[in-house]
GROMACS .gro file of C-alpha atoms in nm:
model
  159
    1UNK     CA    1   6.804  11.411  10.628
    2UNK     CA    2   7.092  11.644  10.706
    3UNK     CA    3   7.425  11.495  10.699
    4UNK     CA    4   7.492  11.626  11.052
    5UNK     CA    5   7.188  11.432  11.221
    6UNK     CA    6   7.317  11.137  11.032
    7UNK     CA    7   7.652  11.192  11.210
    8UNK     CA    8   7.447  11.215  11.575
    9UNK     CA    9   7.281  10.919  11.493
   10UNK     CA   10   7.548  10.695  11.394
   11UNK     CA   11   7.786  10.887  11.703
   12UNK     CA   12   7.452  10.756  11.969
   13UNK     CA   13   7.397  10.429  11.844
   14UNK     CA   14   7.821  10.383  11.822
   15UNK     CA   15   7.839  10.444  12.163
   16UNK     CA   16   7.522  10.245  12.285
   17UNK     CA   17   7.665   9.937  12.098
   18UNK     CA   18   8.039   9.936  12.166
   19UNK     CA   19   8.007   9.830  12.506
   20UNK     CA   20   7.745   9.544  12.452
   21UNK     CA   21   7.921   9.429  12.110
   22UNK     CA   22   8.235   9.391  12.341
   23UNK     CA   23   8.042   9.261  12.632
   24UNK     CA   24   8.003   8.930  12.334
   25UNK     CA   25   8.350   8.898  12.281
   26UNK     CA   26   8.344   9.094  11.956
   27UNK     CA   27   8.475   9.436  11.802
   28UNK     CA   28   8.280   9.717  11.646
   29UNK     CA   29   8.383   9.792  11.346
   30UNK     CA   30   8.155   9.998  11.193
   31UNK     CA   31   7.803  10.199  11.190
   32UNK     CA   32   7.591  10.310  10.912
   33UNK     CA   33   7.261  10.459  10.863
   34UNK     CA   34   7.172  10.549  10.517
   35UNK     CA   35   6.881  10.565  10.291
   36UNK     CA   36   6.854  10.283   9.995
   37UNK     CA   37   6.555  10.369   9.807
   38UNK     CA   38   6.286  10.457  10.013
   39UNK     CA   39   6.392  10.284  10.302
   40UNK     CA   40   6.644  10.317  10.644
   41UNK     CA   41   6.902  10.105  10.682
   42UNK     CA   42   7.089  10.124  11.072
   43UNK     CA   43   7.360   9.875  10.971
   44UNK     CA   44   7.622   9.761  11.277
   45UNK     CA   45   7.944   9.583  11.142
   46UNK     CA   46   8.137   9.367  11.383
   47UNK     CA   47   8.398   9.150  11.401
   48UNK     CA   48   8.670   8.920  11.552
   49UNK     CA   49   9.033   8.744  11.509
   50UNK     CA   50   8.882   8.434  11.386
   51UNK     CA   51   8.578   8.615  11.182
   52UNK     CA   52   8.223   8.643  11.217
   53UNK     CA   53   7.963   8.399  11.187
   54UNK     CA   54   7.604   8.445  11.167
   55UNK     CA   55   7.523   8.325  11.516
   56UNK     CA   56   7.744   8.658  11.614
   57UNK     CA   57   7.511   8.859  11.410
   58UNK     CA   58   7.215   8.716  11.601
   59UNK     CA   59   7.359   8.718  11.931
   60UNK     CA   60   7.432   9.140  11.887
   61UNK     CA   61   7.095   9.192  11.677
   62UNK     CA   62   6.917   9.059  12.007
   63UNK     CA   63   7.140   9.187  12.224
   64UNK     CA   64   7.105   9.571  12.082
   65UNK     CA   65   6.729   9.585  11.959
   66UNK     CA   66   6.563   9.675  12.270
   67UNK     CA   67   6.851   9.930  12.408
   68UNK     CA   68   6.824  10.076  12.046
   69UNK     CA   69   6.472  10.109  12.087
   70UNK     CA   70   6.468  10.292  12.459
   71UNK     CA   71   6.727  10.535  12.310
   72UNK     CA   72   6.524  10.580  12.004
   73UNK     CA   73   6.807  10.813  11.836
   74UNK     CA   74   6.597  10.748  11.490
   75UNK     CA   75   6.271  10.937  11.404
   76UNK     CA   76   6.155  10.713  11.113
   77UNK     CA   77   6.122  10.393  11.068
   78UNK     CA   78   6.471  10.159  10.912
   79UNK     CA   79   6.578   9.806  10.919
   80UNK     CA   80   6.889   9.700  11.127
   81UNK     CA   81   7.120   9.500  10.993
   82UNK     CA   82   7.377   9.330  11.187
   83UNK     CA   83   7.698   9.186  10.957
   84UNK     CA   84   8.082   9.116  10.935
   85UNK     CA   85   8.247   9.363  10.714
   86UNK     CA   86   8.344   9.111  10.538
   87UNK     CA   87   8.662   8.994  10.348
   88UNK     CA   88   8.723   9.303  10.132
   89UNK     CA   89   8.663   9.540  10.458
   90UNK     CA   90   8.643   9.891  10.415
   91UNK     CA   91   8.860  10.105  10.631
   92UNK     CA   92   8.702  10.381  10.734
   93UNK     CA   93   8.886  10.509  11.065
   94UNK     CA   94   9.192  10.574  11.191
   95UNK     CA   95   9.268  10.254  11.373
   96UNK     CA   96   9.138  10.035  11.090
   97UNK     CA   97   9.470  10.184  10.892
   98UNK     CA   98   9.655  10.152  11.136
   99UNK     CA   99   9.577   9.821  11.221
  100UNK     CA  100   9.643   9.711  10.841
  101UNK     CA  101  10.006   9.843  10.802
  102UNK     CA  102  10.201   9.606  10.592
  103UNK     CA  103   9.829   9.446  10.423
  104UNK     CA  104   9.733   9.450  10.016
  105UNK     CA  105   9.483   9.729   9.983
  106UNK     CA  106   9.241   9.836   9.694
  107UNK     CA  107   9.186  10.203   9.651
  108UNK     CA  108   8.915  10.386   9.438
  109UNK     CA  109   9.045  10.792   9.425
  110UNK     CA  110   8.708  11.059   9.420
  111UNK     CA  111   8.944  11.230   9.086
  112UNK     CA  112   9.204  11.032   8.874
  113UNK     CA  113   9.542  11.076   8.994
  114UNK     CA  114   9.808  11.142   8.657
  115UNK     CA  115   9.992  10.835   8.565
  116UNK     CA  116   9.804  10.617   8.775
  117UNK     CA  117   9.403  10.653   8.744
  118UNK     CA  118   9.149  10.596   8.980
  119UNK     CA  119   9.213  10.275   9.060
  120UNK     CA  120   9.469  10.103   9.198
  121UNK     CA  121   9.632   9.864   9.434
  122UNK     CA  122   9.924   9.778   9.658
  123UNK     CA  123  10.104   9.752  10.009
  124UNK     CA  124   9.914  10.004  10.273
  125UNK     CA  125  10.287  10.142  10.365
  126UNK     CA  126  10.189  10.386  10.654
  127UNK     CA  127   9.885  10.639  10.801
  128UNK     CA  128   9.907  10.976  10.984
  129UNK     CA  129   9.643  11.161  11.038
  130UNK     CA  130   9.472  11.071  10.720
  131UNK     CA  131   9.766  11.062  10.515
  132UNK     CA  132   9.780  10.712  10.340
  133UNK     CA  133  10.089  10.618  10.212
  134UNK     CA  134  10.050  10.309   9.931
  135UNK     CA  135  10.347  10.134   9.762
  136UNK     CA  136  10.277   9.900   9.430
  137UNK     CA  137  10.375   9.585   9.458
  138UNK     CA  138  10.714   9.604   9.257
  139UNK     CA  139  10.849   9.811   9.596
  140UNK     CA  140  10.981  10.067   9.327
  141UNK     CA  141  10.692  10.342   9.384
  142UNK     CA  142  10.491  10.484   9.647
  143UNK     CA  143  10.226  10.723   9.631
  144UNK     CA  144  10.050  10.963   9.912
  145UNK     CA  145   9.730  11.053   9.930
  146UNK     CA  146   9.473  11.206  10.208
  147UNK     CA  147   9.198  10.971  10.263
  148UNK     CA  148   8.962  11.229  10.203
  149UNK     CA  149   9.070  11.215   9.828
  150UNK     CA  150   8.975  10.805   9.799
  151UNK     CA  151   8.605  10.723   9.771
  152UNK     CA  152   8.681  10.390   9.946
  153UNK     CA  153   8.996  10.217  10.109
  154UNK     CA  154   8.969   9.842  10.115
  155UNK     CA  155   9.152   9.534  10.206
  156UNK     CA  156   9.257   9.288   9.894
  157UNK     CA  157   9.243   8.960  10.042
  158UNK     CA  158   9.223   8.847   9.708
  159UNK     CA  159   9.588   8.936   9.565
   0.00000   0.00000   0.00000
């Protein structure tokens, strides 16, 4: 499948959900549809202030399957998974940076950057227009990169 008709996909079923994920009281966080092996995976991330719980994930699985299936914006067959993006949450657009100004990131770079590697954490420091701006934890350095240079940004709850 063409990268572009994955991009209409995910841009149909985005706007199909929003309203109906916020309609529960929860945020849309992400959407996904990519192949794992032979199969189709439509995955719909969601979330809230306090966290998600599983009931959530029911309520918006039942709440989305037959919309999803009247719009029918996928061909072949695929499994839908509903989840919380969990602890160590990817951000992936520009108000998830934004939002996490000031929070412990992990970032994995596509290409080793000199003197630092490919991995590395710290303090997400600022975002504009996918400029990420990281300092370590010391204070003493702070590196720049465009987001299109990391293979993933994610929170470090864990640090």
């Amino acid at each position: 499948m063409a990268k572009s008709k994955g991009g209409v996909t995910v841009q149909k079923v985005w706007a199909l959900c929003e309203p109906i994920v916020a309609g529960l009281g929860l945020s849309l966080w992400d959407v996904r549809y990519v192949k794992e092996g032979a199969d189709w995976y439509l995955r719909v991330f969601i979330d809230k202030p306090d966290g998600v719980n599983i009931n959530d994930c029911e309520a918006v699985s039942r709440a989305i399957n037959d919309p999803l299936d009247e719009l029918d914006p996928i061909e072949n067959a695929y499994c839908l998974e509903v989840c919380s993006p969990g602890l160590e949450r990817e951000l992936i657009r520009d108000e998830h940076f934004e939002q996490f100004i000031g929070a412990d990131i992990m970032v994995k770079m596509l290409r080793p950057i000199e003197g630092v590697g490919r991995e590395f954490n710290g303090v997400l420091k600022a975002y504009d227009s996918g400029e990420v701006t990281v300092e370590d934890h010391s204070g003493e350095n702070q590196l720049s990169f465009n987001k299109k240079e990391a293979a993933w940004v994610k929170l470090d709850d864990f640090n």
